[in-house]
Amino acid sequence: MAYFVLFGNLSSENAREQAAGGIVLVSFVYLTLLYLRRDVMGSLKRIRRVLEQHPWQLISAAHRPDGVKDVMGVPVQLRYREGEELTGLMSARNPLRRRHWPEELEHGAWYAGQVWQAGGARTRGFGVLAVPGGGELMEVSRETAVRR
């Protein structure tokens, strides 16, 4: 529609060609950006699915262990309740900033997702971490980090 309105207002053939080129260029840039950020869109889709199926619960801590490296995000261990053992290593990543770690998570966090199944606290799950007070979501997955 905007294409036809734009062409109706342009009088010269040269101006119409430039406008058509501009529309093609803007469309190409938009599609390129969508393609480059498809990982973000996929992450947000997975986060949405988890939040549709699992309620939020307050956990006592999300700990970033020392001496652990994670290529895809930040290594993390969760403590679901005070006094319980930490989970095994998991990988947490923010859809926009992969290796960003909010320090507030060490003092408690909101978690939605799979919690330990048979096997106790060492069983890894998949879910979403949120900083208390809102603002930041992190996708947590079973992809484990590697100790250095």
PDB file of N, CA and C in Angstrom, residues 47-124:
ATOM      1  N   ILE A  47      11.564 -19.943  25.600  1.00  0.00           N
ATOM      2  CA  ILE A  47      11.193 -19.336  26.881  1.00  0.00           C
ATOM      3  C   ILE A  47       9.675 -19.253  26.994  1.00  0.00           C
ATOM      4  N   ARG A  48       9.013 -18.836  25.931  1.00  0.00           N
ATOM      5  CA  ARG A  48       7.552 -18.740  25.953  1.00  0.00           C
ATOM      6  C   ARG A  48       6.910 -20.100  26.226  1.00  0.00           C
ATOM      7  N   ARG A  49       7.419 -21.154  25.575  1.00  0.00           N
ATOM      8  CA  ARG A  49       6.870 -22.496  25.779  1.00  0.00           C
ATOM      9  C   ARG A  49       7.015 -22.948  27.229  1.00  0.00           C
ATOM     10  N   VAL A  50       8.178 -22.684  27.821  1.00  0.00           N
ATOM     11  CA  VAL A  50       8.396 -23.067  29.221  1.00  0.00           C
ATOM     12  C   VAL A  50       7.429 -22.317  30.125  1.00  0.00           C
ATOM     13  N   LEU A  51       7.284 -21.017  29.905  1.00  0.00           N
ATOM     14  CA  LEU A  51       6.417 -20.209  30.766  1.00  0.00           C
ATOM     15  C   LEU A  51       4.941 -20.574  30.599  1.00  0.00           C
ATOM     16  N   GLU A  52       4.552 -21.102  29.457  1.00  0.00           N
ATOM     17  CA  GLU A  52       3.171 -21.553  29.274  1.00  0.00           C
ATOM     18  C   GLU A  52       2.886 -22.826  30.057  1.00  0.00           C
ATOM     19  N   GLN A  53       3.911 -23.650  30.309  1.00  0.00           N
ATOM     20  CA  GLN A  53       3.710 -24.954  30.933  1.00  0.00           C
ATOM     21  C   GLN A  53       4.075 -25.012  32.409  1.00  0.00           C
ATOM     22  N   HIS A  54       4.918 -24.110  32.886  1.00  0.00           N
ATOM     23  CA  HIS A  54       5.420 -24.207  34.258  1.00  0.00           C
ATOM     24  C   HIS A  54       5.198 -22.899  35.011  1.00  0.00           C
ATOM     25  N   PRO A  55       4.778 -22.984  36.273  1.00  0.00           N
ATOM     26  CA  PRO A  55       4.596 -21.760  37.068  1.00  0.00           C
ATOM     27  C   PRO A  55       5.939 -21.255  37.606  1.00  0.00           C
ATOM     28  N   TRP A  56       5.977 -19.985  37.958  1.00  0.00           N
ATOM     29  CA  TRP A  56       7.165 -19.408  38.583  1.00  0.00           C
ATOM     30  C   TRP A  56       7.259 -19.921  40.013  1.00  0.00           C
ATOM     31  N   GLN A  57       8.477 -20.165  40.463  1.00  0.00           N
ATOM     32  CA  GLN A  57       8.718 -20.483  41.870  1.00  0.00           C
ATOM     33  C   GLN A  57       9.985 -19.757  42.299  1.00  0.00           C
ATOM     34  N   LEU A  58       9.995 -19.316  43.528  1.00  0.00           N
ATOM     35  CA  LEU A  58      11.161 -18.615  44.058  1.00  0.00           C
ATOM     36  C   LEU A  58      12.187 -19.646  44.499  1.00  0.00           C
ATOM     37  N   ILE A  59      13.420 -19.526  44.006  1.00  0.00           N
ATOM     38  CA  ILE A  59      14.492 -20.422  44.439  1.00  0.00           C
ATOM     39  C   ILE A  59      15.490 -19.609  45.247  1.00  0.00           C
ATOM     40  N   SER A  60      16.224 -20.293  46.119  1.00  0.00           N
ATOM     41  CA  SER A  60      17.096 -19.555  47.039  1.00  0.00           C
ATOM     42  C   SER A  60      18.348 -19.002  46.373  1.00  0.00           C
ATOM     43  N   ALA A  61      18.854 -19.653  45.322  1.00  0.00           N
ATOM     44  CA  ALA A  61      20.059 -19.126  44.673  1.00  0.00           C
ATOM     45  C   ALA A  61      20.267 -19.741  43.299  1.00  0.00           C
ATOM     46  N   ALA A  62      20.882 -18.971  42.444  1.00  0.00           N
ATOM     47  CA  ALA A  62      21.412 -19.443  41.166  1.00  0.00           C
ATOM     48  C   ALA A  62      22.894 -19.093  41.224  1.00  0.00           C
ATOM     49  N   HIS A  63      23.731 -20.104  41.328  1.00  0.00           N
ATOM     50  CA  HIS A  63      25.156 -19.912  41.589  1.00  0.00           C
ATOM     51  C   HIS A  63      25.967 -20.075  40.308  1.00  0.00           C
ATOM     52  N   ARG A  64      26.894 -19.147  40.093  1.00  0.00           N
ATOM     53  CA  ARG A  64      27.836 -19.255  38.972  1.00  0.00           C
ATOM     54  C   ARG A  64      29.136 -19.834  39.528  1.00  0.00           C
ATOM     55  N   PRO A  65      29.441 -21.105  39.230  1.00  0.00           N
ATOM     56  CA  PRO A  65      30.632 -21.737  39.808  1.00  0.00           C
ATOM     57  C   PRO A  65      31.927 -21.186  39.217  1.00  0.00           C
ATOM     58  N   ASP A  66      32.959 -21.147  40.044  1.00  0.00           N
ATOM     59  CA  ASP A  66      34.284 -20.704  39.597  1.00  0.00           C
ATOM     60  C   ASP A  66      34.988 -21.846  38.860  1.00  0.00           C
ATOM     61  N   GLY A  67      35.862 -21.485  37.946  1.00  0.00           N
ATOM     62  CA  GLY A  67      36.665 -22.478  37.241  1.00  0.00           C
ATOM     63  C   GLY A  67      35.897 -23.300  36.225  1.00  0.00           C
ATOM     64  N   VAL A  68      34.770 -22.794  35.763  1.00  0.00           N
ATOM     65  CA  VAL A  68      33.958 -23.521  34.788  1.00  0.00           C
ATOM     66  C   VAL A  68      33.770 -22.638  33.566  1.00  0.00           C
ATOM     67  N   LYS A  69      33.881 -23.233  32.392  1.00  0.00           N
ATOM     68  CA  LYS A  69      33.752 -22.488  31.143  1.00  0.00           C
ATOM     69  C   LYS A  69      32.535 -23.005  30.377  1.00  0.00           C
ATOM     70  N   ASP A  70      31.808 -22.099  29.773  1.00  0.00           N
ATOM     71  CA  ASP A  70      30.656 -22.466  28.955  1.00  0.00           C
ATOM     72  C   ASP A  70      30.711 -21.659  27.667  1.00  0.00           C
ATOM     73  N   VAL A  71      30.781 -22.333  26.542  1.00  0.00           N
ATOM     74  CA  VAL A  71      30.908 -21.670  25.255  1.00  0.00           C
ATOM     75  C   VAL A  71      29.620 -20.945  24.866  1.00  0.00           C
ATOM     76  N   MET A  72      28.474 -21.513  25.196  1.00  0.00           N
ATOM     77  CA  MET A  72      27.195 -20.981  24.744  1.00  0.00           C
ATOM     78  C   MET A  72      26.527 -20.010  25.712  1.00  0.00           C
ATOM     79  N   GLY A  73      27.030 -19.876  26.905  1.00  0.00           N
ATOM     80  CA  GLY A  73      26.378 -18.994  27.874  1.00  0.00           C
ATOM     81  C   GLY A  73      27.183 -18.891  29.150  1.00  0.00           C
ATOM     82  N   VAL A  74      26.484 -18.947  30.270  1.00  0.00           N
ATOM     83  CA  VAL A  74      27.099 -18.839  31.588  1.00  0.00           C
ATOM     84  C   VAL A  74      26.825 -20.140  32.339  1.00  0.00           C
ATOM     85  N   PRO A  75      27.867 -20.773  32.918  1.00  0.00           N
ATOM     86  CA  PRO A  75      27.610 -21.972  33.715  1.00  0.00           C
ATOM     87  C   PRO A  75      26.830 -21.598  34.972  1.00  0.00           C
ATOM     88  N   VAL A  76      25.892 -22.441  35.364  1.00  0.00           N
ATOM     89  CA  VAL A  76      25.049 -22.126  36.513  1.00  0.00           C
ATOM     90  C   VAL A  76      24.665 -23.412  37.241  1.00  0.00           C
ATOM     91  N   GLN A  77      24.508 -23.282  38.548  1.00  0.00           N
ATOM     92  CA  GLN A  77      23.955 -24.337  39.385  1.00  0.00           C
ATOM     93  C   GLN A  77      22.828 -23.709  40.194  1.00  0.00           C
ATOM     94  N   LEU A  78      21.720 -24.423  40.322  1.00  0.00           N
ATOM     95  CA  LEU A  78      20.566 -23.891  41.033  1.00  0.00           C
ATOM     96  C   LEU A  78      20.425 -24.539  42.402  1.00  0.00           C
ATOM     97  N   ARG A  79      19.965 -23.769  43.352  1.00  0.00           N
ATOM     98  CA  ARG A  79      19.586 -24.296  44.669  1.00  0.00           C
ATOM     99  C   ARG A  79      18.107 -23.979  44.820  1.00  0.00           C
ATOM    100  N   TYR A  80      17.280 -25.027  44.744  1.00  0.00           N
ATOM    101  CA  TYR A  80      15.838 -24.820  44.740  1.00  0.00           C
ATOM    102  C   TYR A  80      15.306 -24.357  46.094  1.00  0.00           C
ATOM    103  N   ARG A  81      15.853 -24.905  47.171  1.00  0.00           N
ATOM    104  CA  ARG A  81      15.429 -24.493  48.517  1.00  0.00           C
ATOM    105  C   ARG A  81      16.659 -24.302  49.389  1.00  0.00           C
ATOM    106  N   GLU A  82      16.540 -23.450  50.384  1.00  0.00           N
ATOM    107  CA  GLU A  82      17.640 -23.180  51.313  1.00  0.00           C
ATOM    108  C   GLU A  82      18.064 -24.480  51.992  1.00  0.00           C
ATOM    109  N   GLY A  83      19.367 -24.724  52.028  1.00  0.00           N
ATOM    110  CA  GLY A  83      19.901 -25.907  52.679  1.00  0.00           C
ATOM    111  C   GLY A  83      20.001 -27.125  51.773  1.00  0.00           C
ATOM    112  N   GLU A  84      19.445 -27.071  50.584  1.00  0.00           N
ATOM    113  CA  GLU A  84      19.531 -28.205  49.664  1.00  0.00           C
ATOM    114  C   GLU A  84      20.797 -28.116  48.827  1.00  0.00           C
ATOM    115  N   GLU A  85      21.148 -29.234  48.250  1.00  0.00           N
ATOM    116  CA  GLU A  85      22.336 -29.343  47.411  1.00  0.00           C
ATOM    117  C   GLU A  85      22.121 -28.596  46.087  1.00  0.00           C
ATOM    118  N   LEU A  86      23.212 -28.079  45.536  1.00  0.00           N
ATOM    119  CA  LEU A  86      23.149 -27.440  44.217  1.00  0.00           C
ATOM    120  C   LEU A  86      22.918 -28.494  43.141  1.00  0.00           C
ATOM    121  N   THR A  87      22.262 -28.096  42.065  1.00  0.00           N
ATOM    122  CA  THR A  87      22.078 -29.011  40.938  1.00  0.00           C
ATOM    123  C   THR A  87      23.407 -29.212  40.229  1.00  0.00           C
ATOM    124  N   GLY A  88      23.418 -30.096  39.262  1.00  0.00           N
ATOM    125  CA  GLY A  88      24.590 -30.260  38.413  1.00  0.00           C
ATOM    126  C   GLY A  88      24.769 -29.030  37.537  1.00  0.00           C
ATOM    127  N   LEU A  89      25.849 -29.008  36.794  1.00  0.00           N
ATOM    128  CA  LEU A  89      26.123 -27.860  35.930  1.00  0.00           C
ATOM    129  C   LEU A  89      25.094 -27.746  34.817  1.00  0.00           C
ATOM    130  N   MET A  90      24.640 -26.526  34.605  1.00  0.00           N
ATOM    131  CA  MET A  90      23.728 -26.219  33.508  1.00  0.00           C
ATOM    132  C   MET A  90      24.246 -24.973  32.812  1.00  0.00           C
ATOM    133  N   SER A  91      23.647 -24.669  31.700  1.00  0.00           N
ATOM    134  CA  SER A  91      24.039 -23.500  30.923  1.00  0.00           C
ATOM    135  C   SER A  91      22.892 -22.500  30.912  1.00  0.00           C
ATOM    136  N   ALA A  92      23.186 -21.247  31.258  1.00  0.00           N
ATOM    137  CA  ALA A  92      22.175 -20.185  31.244  1.00  0.00           C
ATOM    138  C   ALA A  92      22.613 -19.116  30.257  1.00  0.00           C
ATOM    139  N   ARG A  93      21.651 -18.630  29.484  1.00  0.00           N
ATOM    140  CA  ARG A  93      21.983 -17.563  28.539  1.00  0.00           C
ATOM    141  C   ARG A  93      20.826 -16.601  28.385  1.00  0.00           C
ATOM    142  N   ASN A  94      21.209 -15.348  28.309  1.00  0.00           N
ATOM    143  CA  ASN A  94      20.262 -14.274  28.049  1.00  0.00           C
ATOM    144  C   ASN A  94      20.086 -14.214  26.535  1.00  0.00           C
ATOM    145  N   PRO A  95      18.860 -14.101  26.024  1.00  0.00           N
ATOM    146  CA  PRO A  95      18.687 -14.073  24.567  1.00  0.00           C
ATOM    147  C   PRO A  95      19.463 -12.953  23.869  1.00  0.00           C
ATOM    148  N   LEU A  96      19.650 -11.831  24.531  1.00  0.00           N
ATOM    149  CA  LEU A  96      20.324 -10.707  23.881  1.00  0.00           C
ATOM    150  C   LEU A  96      21.813 -10.630  24.199  1.00  0.00           C
ATOM    151  N   ARG A  97      22.192 -10.993  25.403  1.00  0.00           N
ATOM    152  CA  ARG A  97      23.610 -10.930  25.810  1.00  0.00           C
ATOM    153  C   ARG A  97      23.996 -12.289  26.367  1.00  0.00           C
ATOM    154  N   ARG A  98      24.622 -13.118  25.570  1.00  0.00           N
ATOM    155  CA  ARG A  98      24.863 -14.525  25.905  1.00  0.00           C
ATOM    156  C   ARG A  98      25.612 -14.754  27.216  1.00  0.00           C
ATOM    157  N   ARG A  99      26.660 -14.027  27.471  1.00  0.00           N
ATOM    158  CA  ARG A  99      27.497 -14.321  28.635  1.00  0.00           C
ATOM    159  C   ARG A  99      27.323 -13.324  29.780  1.00  0.00           C
ATOM    160  N   HIS A 100      26.194 -12.669  29.799  1.00  0.00           N
ATOM    161  CA  HIS A 100      25.910 -11.696  30.856  1.00  0.00           C
ATOM    162  C   HIS A 100      25.391 -12.432  32.091  1.00  0.00           C
ATOM    163  N   TRP A 101      25.927 -12.097  33.276  1.00  0.00           N
ATOM    164  CA  TRP A 101      25.491 -12.726  34.520  1.00  0.00           C
ATOM    165  C   TRP A 101      25.068 -11.656  35.520  1.00  0.00           C
ATOM    166  N   PRO A 102      23.779 -11.535  35.804  1.00  0.00           N
ATOM    167  CA  PRO A 102      23.325 -10.579  36.816  1.00  0.00           C
ATOM    168  C   PRO A 102      23.671 -11.098  38.215  1.00  0.00           C
ATOM    169  N   GLU A 103      24.423 -10.345  38.971  1.00  0.00           N
ATOM    170  CA  GLU A 103      24.861 -10.761  40.305  1.00  0.00           C
ATOM    171  C   GLU A 103      23.694 -10.981  41.270  1.00  0.00           C
ATOM    172  N   GLU A 104      22.550 -10.341  41.020  1.00  0.00           N
ATOM    173  CA  GLU A 104      21.395 -10.479  41.909  1.00  0.00           C
ATOM    174  C   GLU A 104      20.905 -11.924  41.987  1.00  0.00           C
ATOM    175  N   LEU A 105      21.207 -12.734  40.993  1.00  0.00           N
ATOM    176  CA  LEU A 105      20.749 -14.123  40.981  1.00  0.00           C
ATOM    177  C   LEU A 105      21.378 -14.951  42.095  1.00  0.00           C
ATOM    178  N   GLU A 106      22.533 -14.527  42.604  1.00  0.00           N
ATOM    179  CA  GLU A 106      23.198 -15.255  43.690  1.00  0.00           C
ATOM    180  C   GLU A 106      22.390 -15.207  44.988  1.00  0.00           C
ATOM    181  N   HIS A 107      21.500 -14.229  45.113  1.00  0.00           N
ATOM    182  CA  HIS A 107      20.741 -14.032  46.357  1.00  0.00           C
ATOM    183  C   HIS A 107      19.291 -14.464  46.234  1.00  0.00           C
ATOM    184  N   GLY A 108      18.960 -15.144  45.177  1.00  0.00           N
ATOM    185  CA  GLY A 108      17.597 -15.614  44.965  1.00  0.00           C
ATOM    186  C   GLY A 108      17.146 -15.271  43.564  1.00  0.00           C
ATOM    187  N   ALA A 109      16.252 -16.080  43.041  1.00  0.00           N
ATOM    188  CA  ALA A 109      15.780 -15.869  41.674  1.00  0.00           C
ATOM    189  C   ALA A 109      14.414 -16.516  41.513  1.00  0.00           C
ATOM    190  N   TRP A 110      13.754 -16.149  40.444  1.00  0.00           N
ATOM    191  CA  TRP A 110      12.518 -16.809  40.052  1.00  0.00           C
ATOM    192  C   TRP A 110      12.881 -17.836  39.000  1.00  0.00           C
ATOM    193  N   TYR A 111      12.324 -19.037  39.136  1.00  0.00           N
ATOM    194  CA  TYR A 111      12.614 -20.117  38.192  1.00  0.00           C
ATOM    195  C   TYR A 111      11.306 -20.751  37.736  1.00  0.00           C
ATOM    196  N   ALA A 112      11.183 -20.973  36.459  1.00  0.00           N
ATOM    197  CA  ALA A 112      10.055 -21.716  35.894  1.00  0.00           C
ATOM    198  C   ALA A 112      10.643 -22.790  34.999  1.00  0.00           C
ATOM    199  N   GLY A 113      10.203 -24.009  35.179  1.00  0.00           N
ATOM    200  CA  GLY A 113      10.708 -25.078  34.335  1.00  0.00           C
ATOM    201  C   GLY A 113      10.725 -26.399  35.047  1.00  0.00           C
ATOM    202  N   GLN A 114      11.413 -27.353  34.434  1.00  0.00           N
ATOM    203  CA  GLN A 114      11.512 -28.686  35.016  1.00  0.00           C
ATOM    204  C   GLN A 114      12.378 -28.628  36.253  1.00  0.00           C
ATOM    205  N   VAL A 115      11.893 -29.233  37.304  1.00  0.00           N
ATOM    206  CA  VAL A 115      12.649 -29.346  38.546  1.00  0.00           C
ATOM    207  C   VAL A 115      13.061 -30.805  38.647  1.00  0.00           C
ATOM    208  N   TRP A 116      13.904 -31.089  39.618  1.00  0.00           N
ATOM    209  CA  TRP A 116      14.456 -32.433  39.746  1.00  0.00           C
ATOM    210  C   TRP A 116      13.391 -33.498  39.682  1.00  0.00           C
ATOM    211  N   GLN A 117      13.724 -34.534  38.963  1.00  0.00           N
ATOM    212  CA  GLN A 117      12.871 -35.713  38.831  1.00  0.00           C
ATOM    213  C   GLN A 117      13.458 -36.780  39.760  1.00  0.00           C
ATOM    214  N   ALA A 118      13.187 -38.026  39.491  1.00  0.00           N
ATOM    215  CA  ALA A 118      13.781 -39.106  40.279  1.00  0.00           C
ATOM    216  C   ALA A 118      15.296 -39.003  40.163  1.00  0.00           C
ATOM    217  N   GLY A 119      15.977 -39.087  41.262  1.00  0.00           N
ATOM    218  CA  GLY A 119      17.426 -38.965  41.236  1.00  0.00           C
ATOM    219  C   GLY A 119      17.909 -37.798  42.066  1.00  0.00           C
ATOM    220  N   GLY A 120      17.006 -37.032  42.624  1.00  0.00           N
ATOM    221  CA  GLY A 120      17.396 -35.959  43.531  1.00  0.00           C
ATOM    222  C   GLY A 120      17.837 -34.700  42.826  1.00  0.00           C
ATOM    223  N   ALA A 121      18.522 -33.856  43.570  1.00  0.00           N
ATOM    224  CA  ALA A 121      18.882 -32.521  43.103  1.00  0.00           C
ATOM    225  C   ALA A 121      19.924 -32.538  41.992  1.00  0.00           C
ATOM    226  N   ARG A 122      20.568 -33.642  41.764  1.00  0.00           N
ATOM    227  CA  ARG A 122      21.588 -33.699  40.710  1.00  0.00           C
ATOM    228  C   ARG A 122      20.980 -33.831  39.312  1.00  0.00           C
ATOM    229  N   THR A 123      19.705 -34.142  39.215  1.00  0.00           N
ATOM    230  CA  THR A 123      19.061 -34.248  37.909  1.00  0.00           C
ATOM    231  C   THR A 123      18.913 -32.864  37.311  1.00  0.00           C
ATOM    232  N   ARG A 124      19.329 -32.706  36.067  1.00  0.00           N
ATOM    233  CA  ARG A 124      19.272 -31.396  35.424  1.00  0.00           C
ATOM    234  C   ARG A 124      17.936 -31.198  34.725  1.00  0.00           C
TER     235      ARG A 124
END
